[in-house]
Coordinates of C-alpha atoms and ligand atoms in Angstrom, one line a residue:
M1093 CA 46.7 43.3 -22.3
S1094 CA 47.5 44.6 -18.8
A1095 CA 45.4 42.0 -17.2
I1096 CA 47.5 39.3 -18.8
V1097 CA 50.9 40.9 -18.3
F1098 CA 50.9 42.7 -15.0
N1099 CA 48.7 40.1 -13.3
N1100 CA 50.7 37.2 -14.7
I1101 CA 52.0 34.9 -12.0
S1102 CA 55.5 35.2 -13.5
F1103 CA 55.5 39.0 -13.7
D1104 CA 58.1 40.4 -11.3
D1105 CA 58.2 44.1 -12.0
H1106 CA 60.0 43.5 -15.3
E1107 CA 61.4 46.7 -16.7
Q1108 CA 60.2 46.3 -20.3
I1109 CA 58.4 43.7 -22.3
S1110 CA 58.3 44.0 -26.1
F1111 CA 55.9 42.1 -28.3
V1112 CA 57.5 41.8 -31.7
S1113 CA 55.6 41.1 -34.9
E1114 CA 56.9 41.1 -38.5
P1115 CA 54.3 39.7 -41.0
K1116 CA 56.6 39.1 -44.0
S1117 CA 58.9 36.6 -42.1
R1118 CA 56.0 35.6 -39.8
L1119 CA 58.0 36.5 -36.8
R1120 CA 56.1 36.5 -33.5
A1121 CA 58.4 37.1 -30.5
I1122 CA 58.5 38.5 -27.0
V1123 CA 61.5 40.2 -25.5
A1124 CA 61.5 40.7 -21.8
V1125 CA 64.0 42.8 -19.9
H1126 CA 63.7 41.9 -16.3
N1127 CA 66.4 44.1 -14.7
S1128 CA 69.2 46.2 -16.2
Q1129 CA 70.7 47.7 -13.0
R1130 CA 74.0 45.8 -13.6
G1131 CA 74.2 46.5 -17.3
P1132 CA 72.4 45.7 -20.5
A1133 CA 70.1 42.7 -20.1
M1134 CA 71.6 39.6 -21.6
G1135 CA 70.0 36.2 -22.2
G1136 CA 69.4 33.7 -25.0
C1137 CA 66.7 33.6 -27.6
R1138 CA 64.5 30.5 -27.3
M1139 CA 62.5 29.2 -30.2
W1140 CA 59.6 26.9 -29.2
N1141 CA 56.3 25.7 -30.4
Y1142 CA 54.3 27.3 -27.6
S1143 CA 50.7 26.1 -27.4
S1144 CA 49.5 29.7 -26.6
E1145 CA 50.7 33.3 -26.3
T1146 CA 50.2 32.9 -22.5
Q1147 CA 52.6 30.0 -22.4
A1148 CA 55.2 32.0 -24.3
L1149 CA 54.7 35.0 -22.1
N1150 CA 55.0 33.0 -18.9
D1151 CA 58.2 31.4 -20.2
V1152 CA 59.9 34.7 -21.2
L1153 CA 58.9 36.4 -17.9
R1154 CA 60.2 33.5 -15.8
L1155 CA 63.4 33.0 -17.9
S1156 CA 64.3 36.6 -18.0
R1157 CA 64.0 36.9 -14.2
G1158 CA 66.2 33.8 -13.9
M1159 CA 68.8 35.5 -16.0
T1160 CA 68.9 38.5 -13.7
Y1161 CA 69.7 36.1 -10.8
K1162 CA 72.2 34.0 -12.8
N1163 CA 74.1 37.0 -14.1
A1164 CA 74.2 38.7 -10.7
V1165 CA 75.5 35.7 -8.8
A1166 CA 78.0 35.2 -11.6
G1167 CA 79.3 38.7 -11.0
L1168 CA 78.8 39.7 -14.6
P1169 CA 78.3 43.3 -15.7
I1170 CA 74.9 42.5 -17.3
G1171 CA 71.3 42.4 -16.3
G1172 CA 68.7 39.8 -17.1
G1173 CA 66.7 39.4 -20.2
K1174 CA 65.4 36.8 -22.6
C1175 CA 63.6 36.4 -25.9
V1176 CA 61.2 33.8 -27.1
I1177 CA 60.2 33.2 -30.7
M1178 CA 56.8 31.5 -31.1
G1179 CA 57.4 28.8 -33.7
D1180 CA 58.6 25.3 -34.4
P1181 CA 62.4 25.3 -34.7
Q1182 CA 62.2 22.2 -37.0
Q1183 CA 59.8 23.8 -39.4
D1184 CA 59.4 27.6 -39.0
K1185 CA 63.0 28.8 -39.2
S1186 CA 64.2 31.1 -41.9
P1187 CA 67.0 33.7 -42.2
A1188 CA 64.3 36.3 -42.5
I1189 CA 62.8 35.5 -39.1
F1190 CA 66.1 36.0 -37.4
E1191 CA 66.9 39.2 -39.4
A1192 CA 63.5 40.6 -38.4
L1193 CA 64.3 39.8 -34.8
G1194 CA 67.7 41.5 -35.2
E1195 CA 65.9 44.7 -36.4
A1196 CA 63.7 44.6 -33.3
I1197 CA 66.6 44.1 -31.0
E1198 CA 68.5 47.0 -32.7
R1199 CA 65.5 49.2 -32.1
M1200 CA 65.8 48.5 -28.4
G1201 CA 69.2 50.4 -28.6
G1202 CA 71.3 48.0 -26.5
L1203 CA 68.9 47.5 -23.6
Y1204 CA 68.9 43.8 -24.5
I1205 CA 71.6 41.5 -25.9
T1206 CA 70.6 38.2 -27.4
A1207 CA 72.4 34.8 -27.9
E1208 CA 71.5 31.3 -28.8
D1209 CA 69.3 29.1 -26.6
V1210 CA 67.0 26.1 -26.8
G1211 CA 65.9 25.9 -30.4
T1212 CA 68.4 28.4 -31.8
T1213 CA 72.0 28.0 -33.0
P1214 CA 75.1 30.1 -33.6
D1215 CA 74.0 30.1 -37.3
D1216 CA 70.7 31.7 -36.5
M1217 CA 72.5 34.3 -34.4
A1218 CA 74.6 35.0 -37.5
H1219 CA 71.4 36.1 -39.3
V1220 CA 70.4 38.2 -36.3
S1221 CA 73.8 39.9 -36.4
K1222 CA 73.1 41.2 -39.9
Q1223 CA 70.7 43.7 -38.4
T1224 CA 72.0 44.3 -34.9
Q1225 CA 75.3 44.6 -33.0
Y1226 CA 73.5 43.4 -29.8
V1227 CA 74.1 39.7 -30.2
A1228 CA 76.6 37.2 -28.7
G1229 CA 77.5 33.6 -29.4
L1230 CA 78.7 34.0 -33.0
G1231 CA 81.1 32.0 -35.2
P1232 CA 82.7 28.6 -34.9
N1233 CA 83.5 29.1 -31.2
G1234 CA 80.0 30.5 -30.4
D1235 CA 78.8 27.3 -28.6
P1236 CA 78.7 28.1 -24.9
S1237 CA 78.1 24.5 -23.7
P1238 CA 81.8 23.5 -23.1
Y1239 CA 81.9 26.3 -20.6
T1240 CA 78.6 25.3 -19.0
A1241 CA 80.0 21.8 -18.6
L1242 CA 83.2 23.0 -17.1
G1243 CA 81.2 25.0 -14.6
C1244 CA 79.1 21.9 -13.7
F1245 CA 82.3 19.9 -13.2
V1246 CA 83.9 22.5 -10.8
G1247 CA 80.5 23.0 -9.1
A1248 CA 80.1 19.3 -8.5
R1249 CA 83.7 19.3 -7.1
A1250 CA 82.6 22.1 -4.6
A1251 CA 79.7 19.9 -3.6
I1252 CA 81.7 16.8 -2.9
K1253 CA 84.3 18.9 -0.9
H1254 CA 81.6 20.4 1.2
H1255 CA 79.1 17.6 1.6
L1256 CA 81.2 14.5 1.3
H1257 CA 84.5 15.9 2.5
R1258 CA 86.3 14.6 -0.5
D1259 CA 88.7 16.1 -2.9
S1260 CA 88.4 13.6 -5.7
F1261 CA 85.7 11.9 -7.8
E1262 CA 87.6 8.7 -7.6
G1263 CA 85.2 5.9 -6.6
L1264 CA 82.1 8.1 -6.7
T1265 CA 79.1 7.3 -9.0
V1266 CA 77.3 10.0 -11.0
A1267 CA 73.9 9.5 -12.5
V1268 CA 73.8 11.7 -15.6
Q1269 CA 70.4 12.5 -17.2
G1270 CA 70.8 13.8 -20.7
L1271 CA 74.0 13.4 -22.8
G1272 CA 73.6 16.5 -25.0
N1273 CA 76.0 19.3 -25.5
V1274 CA 76.3 20.0 -21.7
G1275 CA 75.7 16.5 -20.3
Y1276 CA 78.2 14.7 -22.4
D1277 CA 81.0 17.1 -21.8
Y1278 CA 80.3 17.1 -18.1
A1279 CA 80.2 13.3 -18.1
R1280 CA 83.5 13.2 -20.0
R1281 CA 85.2 15.4 -17.4
L1282 CA 83.8 13.3 -14.5
H1283 CA 85.0 10.1 -16.2
K1284 CA 88.5 11.6 -16.6
A1285 CA 88.4 12.5 -12.9
G1286 CA 87.7 8.9 -11.9
A1287 CA 83.9 8.9 -11.4
K1288 CA 81.8 5.9 -12.5
L1289 CA 78.9 6.9 -14.7
I1290 CA 75.3 5.7 -15.0
V1291 CA 73.5 7.5 -17.9
A1292 CA 70.1 7.9 -19.4
D1293 CA 69.0 9.6 -22.6
I1294 CA 66.4 9.2 -25.3
D1295 CA 69.1 9.3 -28.0
V1296 CA 70.5 5.8 -28.5
N1297 CA 73.6 7.1 -30.3
A1298 CA 74.6 9.3 -27.4
L1299 CA 74.2 6.3 -25.1
E1300 CA 76.3 4.1 -27.2
R1301 CA 79.0 6.7 -27.4
A1302 CA 79.0 7.1 -23.6
R1303 CA 79.2 3.3 -23.2
N1304 CA 82.2 3.1 -25.6
E1305 CA 84.1 6.2 -24.7
L1306 CA 83.2 6.7 -21.0
N1307 CA 82.5 3.1 -19.8
A1308 CA 79.1 4.3 -18.7
K1309 CA 76.3 2.0 -17.6
I1310 CA 73.1 2.7 -19.4
V1311 CA 69.7 2.7 -17.7
S1312 CA 66.2 3.6 -19.0
V1313 CA 65.0 7.2 -18.8
D1314 CA 62.8 6.4 -15.9
A1315 CA 65.3 4.2 -14.0
I1316 CA 67.8 7.0 -13.6
Y1317 CA 66.1 8.1 -10.4
D1318 CA 66.4 4.8 -8.7
V1319 CA 70.1 4.0 -9.2
D1320 CA 72.7 3.7 -6.5
A1321 CA 74.8 6.9 -7.1
D1322 CA 76.3 9.7 -5.1
I1323 CA 75.3 12.5 -7.4
Y1324 CA 72.3 13.0 -9.6
A1325 CA 73.2 15.3 -12.6
P1326 CA 70.1 16.6 -14.4
C1327 CA 71.3 17.8 -17.8
A1328 CA 68.2 17.4 -20.0
L1329 CA 64.9 18.8 -18.7
G1330 CA 63.6 21.2 -16.1
G1331 CA 61.4 20.2 -13.2
T1332 CA 62.9 16.8 -12.6
V1333 CA 63.5 17.5 -8.9
N1334 CA 60.0 17.0 -7.6
A1335 CA 58.3 15.2 -4.7
G1336 CA 58.0 12.0 -6.8
T1337 CA 61.7 11.8 -7.8
L1338 CA 63.0 13.0 -4.4
A1339 CA 61.2 10.0 -2.9
R1340 CA 63.2 7.8 -5.2
L1341 CA 66.6 9.4 -5.4
K1342 CA 69.3 7.8 -3.2
V1343 CA 72.0 10.3 -4.0
K1344 CA 73.7 12.8 -1.6
I1345 CA 74.1 15.6 -4.1
I1346 CA 72.1 17.1 -7.0
A1347 CA 74.5 18.9 -9.4
G1348 CA 73.6 19.3 -13.0
G1349 CA 73.4 21.8 -15.9
A1350 CA 69.6 21.8 -16.6
N1351 CA 67.7 25.1 -16.1
N1352 CA 64.9 25.2 -13.6
Q1353 CA 65.5 21.8 -12.0
L1354 CA 63.3 22.3 -9.0
A1355 CA 59.6 21.7 -9.8
T1356 CA 58.7 24.2 -7.1
S1357 CA 60.9 26.2 -4.7
E1358 CA 59.8 23.9 -1.8
M1359 CA 61.8 21.0 -3.4
N1360 CA 65.0 22.5 -2.1
S1361 CA 63.7 22.1 1.5
L1362 CA 62.6 18.6 0.8
A1363 CA 66.0 17.7 -0.6
R1364 CA 67.7 19.2 2.4
Q1365 CA 65.5 17.2 4.8
K1366 CA 66.6 14.1 3.1
G1367 CA 70.3 15.1 3.5
I1368 CA 70.7 15.9 -0.2
L1369 CA 72.8 19.0 -1.0
Y1370 CA 71.1 20.8 -3.9
V1371 CA 73.5 22.8 -6.0
P1372 CA 71.5 25.8 -7.3
D1373 CA 71.1 25.4 -11.1
F1374 CA 71.5 29.0 -12.0
V1375 CA 74.8 29.2 -10.2
I1376 CA 76.4 25.9 -11.4
N1377 CA 75.3 26.4 -15.1
A1378 CA 76.4 30.0 -15.5
G1379 CA 79.5 29.0 -17.5
G1380 CA 77.6 29.5 -20.8
I1381 CA 76.5 33.0 -20.1
M1382 CA 80.0 33.9 -18.8
K1383 CA 81.3 32.8 -22.2
A1384 CA 78.7 34.8 -24.1
C1385 CA 79.2 37.9 -22.0
Y1386 CA 83.0 37.8 -22.2
E1387 CA 82.9 37.1 -25.9
Y1388 CA 80.5 40.1 -26.4
F1389 CA 82.8 42.4 -24.4
N1390 CA 85.9 41.1 -26.4
K1391 CA 87.7 39.5 -23.4
A1392 CA 90.3 36.8 -24.0
E1393 CA 89.3 33.1 -24.1
S1394 CA 91.6 32.4 -21.1
E1395 CA 89.7 35.0 -19.0
V1396 CA 86.5 33.1 -19.7
E1397 CA 87.9 29.9 -18.3
D1398 CA 89.3 31.7 -15.2
R1399 CA 85.9 33.2 -14.6
V1400 CA 84.1 29.8 -15.0
L1401 CA 86.5 28.1 -12.5
K1402 CA 85.4 30.7 -9.9
I1403 CA 82.0 29.0 -9.8
E1404 CA 83.6 26.5 -7.4
N1405 CA 84.4 29.1 -4.8
T1406 CA 81.1 30.9 -5.3
L1407 CA 79.3 27.7 -4.5
L1408 CA 81.5 26.8 -1.5
G1409 CA 80.5 30.2 -0.1
I1410 CA 76.8 29.5 -0.7
F1411 CA 77.0 26.1 1.0
E1412 CA 78.8 27.6 4.0
L1413 CA 76.2 30.3 4.4
A1414 CA 73.3 27.9 4.0
D1415 CA 74.8 25.8 6.8
Q1416 CA 75.3 28.8 9.0
K1417 CA 71.8 30.0 8.5
S1418 CA 70.2 26.6 8.4
S1419 CA 68.8 27.6 5.1
E1420 CA 68.3 26.3 1.5
T1421 CA 71.1 26.8 -0.9
S1422 CA 68.8 28.2 -3.6
F1423 CA 67.4 30.7 -1.2
I1424 CA 71.0 31.9 -0.2
A1425 CA 71.9 32.2 -3.9
E1426 CA 68.8 34.3 -4.6
E1427 CA 69.6 36.4 -1.6
I1428 CA 73.1 37.1 -2.9
A1429 CA 71.6 38.1 -6.3
R1430 CA 69.1 40.4 -4.7
A1431 CA 71.7 42.1 -2.5
S1432 CA 73.8 42.9 -5.6
L1433 CA 70.8 44.6 -7.2
K1434 CA 70.2 47.1 -4.4
N1435 CA 71.8 50.3 -5.3
Ligands
NAD2576 P1 70.9 19.4 -25.7 O1 69.6 19.5 -26.4 O2 72.2 19.4 -26.4 O3 70.9 18.1 -24.8 C1 69.8 17.6 -24.1 C2 69.9 16.1 -24.0 O4 68.9 15.5 -23.2 C3 69.8 15.4 -25.4 O5 70.8 14.4 -25.6 C4 68.4 14.7 -25.3 O6 68.3 13.6 -26.1 C5 68.3 14.4 -23.8 N1 67.0 14.2 -23.3 C6 65.8 14.7 -23.7 N2 64.8 14.2 -23.0 C7 65.3 13.3 -22.1 C8 64.8 12.5 -21.0 N3 63.5 12.5 -20.8 N4 65.7 11.8 -20.3 C9 67.0 11.8 -20.6 N5 67.5 12.5 -21.6 C10 66.7 13.3 -22.3 O7 70.9 20.6 -24.6 P2 72.1 21.2 -23.8 O8 72.6 22.4 -24.5 O9 73.0 20.1 -23.4 O10 71.3 21.7 -22.5 C11 70.9 20.8 -21.5 C12 70.2 21.6 -20.4 O11 71.1 22.5 -19.8 C13 69.0 22.3 -20.8 O12 68.1 22.4 -19.7 C14 69.5 23.7 -21.0 O13 68.5 24.7 -20.8 C15 70.5 23.8 -19.9 N6 71.6 24.8 -20.1 C16 72.4 24.7 -21.2 C17 73.4 25.6 -21.4 C18 74.3 25.5 -22.6 O14 75.4 26.1 -22.5 N7 74.0 24.7 -23.6 C19 73.6 26.7 -20.5 C20 72.8 26.7 -19.3 C21 71.8 25.8 -19.2

């Protein structure tokens, strides 16, 4: 086992990795706590049909490390962790699986706090909460995505201020990839602020809705990289900022809600060389974890919004520093996170 874990390319001195198995419910999960210096490690529970244990392990190691950075730059009193359940969210879900996961999380005694993520919902978290108190994102207001979208909107505003010297989206065009929970709400805010929208999704209903409600122009999933726009907003998949797409993108800013947008860390340099300002994903999309964290610690809803709005100033600071140091925005953001962990 040690050969797989400690020599794994994504292993980054994670504090604790727990492999969870519960045969009755057929739960197979991995919980990774990357760093708990700032507080209990918080991060969502992903359910995915992984092709192998190695793939699941890589994912949880990488995602939990990302949560440490995200939570640190967001200034939240929590560390970074993540959980992955190996299984098909369309077929393998049951209340028992989530209750068994709740038991395992409870055994960790508060070192890790879970929440919904890709493949899981607030309803699933309700089953988790039958067995543990260490869970966030519950109830009818448990969906974090409106806050993620708000963070994206103010983050994009920071980017146009800094890079385009503009205070308003009026007359700007944004290419939105993915009109799901985050992408649609972000697009709605951009439309309200005067931006023109070009959108792509695999869901025809979402596209129709965007055409009718937001006057959006629809393009194919592949054509979104070629459109004439000022901002590219990836809100669907990871890895869409790569050498191939950067060669095609005509935008001046990349600002979207998707996780892990850069295919490799070098892509930020490549974007910079092309005069594109890359807004680090783990800073701009932190609204959701802010909501989960504040809800968990029983803070008022108004405080969540105030916290999310601060993403704008955090990003303005990162852009300034990146200019001063002739450095990449993602590198500066990671440096800020690392500095806050030294104690
Ligand atoms: P979602 O599943 O609601 O939406 C994703 C959308 O992308 C769907 O409409 C889907 O049809 C579309 N899509 C899938 N493949 C596509 C493709 N090839 N081209 C264009 N569109 C495609 O998910 P979400 O909650 O909106 O999250 C979107 C992204 O933001 C994910 O990367 C997620 O990890 C990240 N994120 C979400 C939150 C949150 O609060 N929900 C927080 C942080 C990060």
